[in-house]
C-alpha cells in the first residue's frame, strides 16, 4: 500500500471498514444474551425476597440458623455476659474494628444477626465455640467473638450483618 | 490440493511456534491460500452455513444444558422455566429449536447440491460417505433432542422410533428394553438421551473435521464438474470464498431469524406443549418435518420388518451412490436426461415428506407406495441405466472457460429454482400441520388480535380483564401452575405495579412447610409464589370433574391448534400468523350449544361444543353474560370474556412475546444492513477476479 492511499482512503477501504465494523458490533451484541443467561434467573431473584423470622422460641443463650438467598444466617439470643464482654473490648484490639452497637439494633442488643459464612474462604463457623464465646471456623481456625467480629485466625473481616429490621419485638424481617 | 504452504512467518514468536507446531501454516494453507474453483455458485456456500449452524447448535445447546433438568418429572417444567425465567432463555431456546430445523434445511440443500453436480463421484467418494455419516448422526441427535422437552410428541416420538428396533427378528424386544432402560419409555430413557444428545454433536464435529480434510485432499467439485487444470481456474479461499460464504451466511441468518423471532412455533407441534402422558397417545404422531419422507416410506410398507428395512435403506442407499451412478460426466448441467430425473427425484422427496404428515389412510397410502418405488428406482434403476444410455452435452474445456461462457448470461435459472425450492419446502413444512384435517372439527373464526404481527403487543386492559375472568371463573377448576404472581408486574404483561402484584398474591392462601414442628401450614401468597392449583393432584381433579381432569391453562394457547389447510399455511409463513391457539380458546368458550344438531348424540355428563374435537366436552359452559363485572366499562358478555381470557392465556403461554418481537425488529434492521454491506463488499472483492 502506497503512502497516497493511506492519506486518501478510497471508497473501497471505507466499504471494508464499514462492513467489518458492523460485523464486529453484531458479534459483540450477540455475545450479550450468552453471558447474561448465567446471571440468576427471575425465579431465583424472586425467591431471594425478604423473609420473616419469629424469635419468640429462641431462649437466651440459644441460637438458630435460617436460610436467606441460600446463605445461612445465624440469629443468636446473647446472654447479658456476652453482650457486656463484646461491648467492653477496646476497638484497638480488633483486626476489623467495629462496635457491637453498630452491628446490632438499638433496644435489641441481645440479638445478633450475622451471615454465617467465614470471611476467609467461605466455610460455616460453629456457634458457641472458640476462645471468644462466639464462632469458630473449623476450616482454618478463624475465631469470631459473640458480636461476630474476627479476633484471631486467617479471616480478614467480621461476619457481615445482613439487612434486617425488627417488625415487632419478637419478629425480624431479613432482606 | 492444499500442497505445502507458502506461508512465511515474519514475527519471531510465530516462527518459534511454527518450528514446534506448524498450526498457523496449517490454518493458512487450509483457509487462506487454499485454491478454490472460481466458478462456484451460491449453492456452495451451504458448507459454511452448515459449519455455522453446527457451532450455533453446540453453543446454545451447552447453555440450555446449564438450565435443563433431565428428569421425567422435571424436564417439561425446566424447559418452560428456561423460556420464562432465564435471562434471554426464550431466545436461546428458540435459536436451538429453530436451529435444528435450519440445520436440516441447509443439509438437505447441501446434499441435493452434491447430487445435482455429481460431487460424490471419483475421487470424492469418501468425502460423500463421510457426509452421509454426518447426516445419520444429525438424525440421531435431532431425534434425541426432540425427546428432551418431554412433551407429548417427545414421549410418543421416542416410543415409536425406539420401537422400530423391535422389528429385528429374535432380539427385537431385548434391544428395545436395552434402549429404554426399562419396560417402557421413562426416566432412564430420558437420561440416556440427554447424555447422548450432548455427546453426538461433538462426534459430528469430529466427522466434519474428516469431511473437510477429505475435501482439502481431493479439492472442491464445481458447477462445471471439470477438474481444475491451471492457476487461472482457481482463486484463493481468502478473501474470495470467505467473503462469499459470509454473504451467504448473512442471508441465511435472515431466514433463521424469521423463525426465531416471529414464527417460533411454526415448525413445532402444538401437542409438544402438553406434558408427556404415558396413558394417552396424541391422535396423530408426526415426527419433525426433516424425518417425514422416511416416515412416509416406513408407513407405506405393510410389513413391520420390511418397513423398517426400507426406511433405513432409503438413507443407506446414499452410501452406494458413487458406484450406482457410474456416468463419467459429473454435473447434471451437461446431462439433459439426468437433470430431469433429478428434479423428479426432488419432487418425490418433497411429496413423500408431505405424505409423511398425512394420516395413513386411503389415497395417501397408495401415493406413498408409488413414491417409495420412485425413490428407490431413482437410485437403483434410473441412475445406473442413465450412465449407460445417456449422451452428455460437451463439457467446457476448463473452469475458466465455464466462467467466460457464463459472463453476460442472466442468472435467472438460479433465482427461479431458489423460489421453486422455497415454495416447495413451505408446502412440505406446512403439510405437517395437515394431519388434523381428518378430524371433524369446525375451524374457529380468525379474530383480530392486538398481539398479532411483527409489532404486536398485548392489550393491557384485555390482560387485566382476562385475569379477572380466570380468577373468578376458570380458576375453580383449572390450574395455572407456570405463572407466578411476580409475572403480573413484569414488562410485557398486564402492567400491574409490584405493589399491586404483591397485594394480588396476598389474597391467596399458599400451602407451605413443613415448619419446625414438621407440619404443613397455610400463609398468604408472596410474589414469588405460583398460582395455586384448585385440586391437590390429578386424581382429585379427575374425580371432581366426571373423569376428565381440567388441563392446566398456562400453555393452553400454544398447546391447542387447528388445521389451516392449503394454501393458508404458506401465507401464514409470510404473514406470521400464529394465533390458532387464542382463536380456538375464544371459539371454544362460545361454541356451546344446548341442543346438539340432529343426528349427534352426546353422552351423559358431556356437553356439545361446536369447536371441541369430537364435540363432546366434559366442561359445562363456563361463562354466562353478566357473570363477571369489569371496572373499565367493557361489556359483561360471554363474547367479551372469551376474547379477554384468550388474550390472557396467550400471555401466560408466551410472556416474553413483546420482548421477542421488539428484539426481532432490531435484529432484522441489523441483518438487512449487514447483508447489504456484505453484498457490496463481495462484489468489490470479486471485481478483482473477473
Ligand atoms: S474458611 Fe474459615 S478459616 Fe478458612
PDB file of C-alpha atoms and ligand atoms in Angstrom, chain A residues 117-125 136-144 150 152-155, ligand 1:
ATOM      1  CA  UNK A 117     -20.100 -17.525  56.244  1.00  0.00           C
ATOM      2  CA  UNK A 118     -16.453 -17.283  57.242  1.00  0.00           C
ATOM      3  CA  UNK A 119     -14.835 -14.292  55.593  1.00  0.00           C
ATOM      4  CA  UNK A 120     -11.733 -16.358  54.951  1.00  0.00           C
ATOM      5  CA  UNK A 121     -12.828 -18.873  52.333  1.00  0.00           C
ATOM      6  CA  UNK A 122     -16.497 -19.415  52.920  1.00  0.00           C
ATOM      7  CA  UNK A 123     -16.827 -22.278  55.406  1.00  0.00           C
ATOM      8  CA  UNK A 124     -19.553 -22.155  58.037  1.00  0.00           C
ATOM      9  CA  UNK A 125     -18.265 -21.351  61.534  1.00  0.00           C
ATOM     10  CA  UNK A 136     -15.118 -20.902  65.494  1.00  0.00           C
ATOM     11  CA  UNK A 137     -14.393 -21.830  61.910  1.00  0.00           C
ATOM     12  CA  UNK A 138     -13.189 -25.422  61.657  1.00  0.00           C
ATOM     13  CA  UNK A 139     -11.650 -24.992  58.234  1.00  0.00           C
ATOM     14  CA  UNK A 140      -8.591 -22.912  59.057  1.00  0.00           C
ATOM     15  CA  UNK A 141      -9.199 -21.904  62.655  1.00  0.00           C
ATOM     16  CA  UNK A 142     -10.638 -18.402  62.448  1.00  0.00           C
ATOM     17  CA  UNK A 143     -12.253 -17.262  65.679  1.00  0.00           C
ATOM     18  CA  UNK A 144     -15.064 -14.737  65.981  1.00  0.00           C
ATOM     19  CA  UNK A 150     -12.924 -11.561  63.752  1.00  0.00           C
ATOM     20  CA  UNK A 152      -7.944 -14.463  65.589  1.00  0.00           C
ATOM     21  CA  UNK A 153      -7.018 -16.574  62.560  1.00  0.00           C
ATOM     22  CA  UNK A 154      -6.697 -16.026  58.811  1.00  0.00           C
ATOM     23  CA  UNK A 155     -10.097 -14.430  58.155  1.00  0.00           C
TER      24      UNK A 155
HETATM   25  S1  LIG C   1     -12.735 -20.670  55.782  1.00  0.00           S
HETATM   26 FE1  LIG C   1     -12.969 -20.210  57.839  1.00  0.00          FE
HETATM   27  S2  LIG C   1     -10.928 -20.167  58.497  1.00  0.00           S
HETATM   28 FE2  LIG C   1     -10.690 -20.578  56.351  1.00  0.00          FE
END
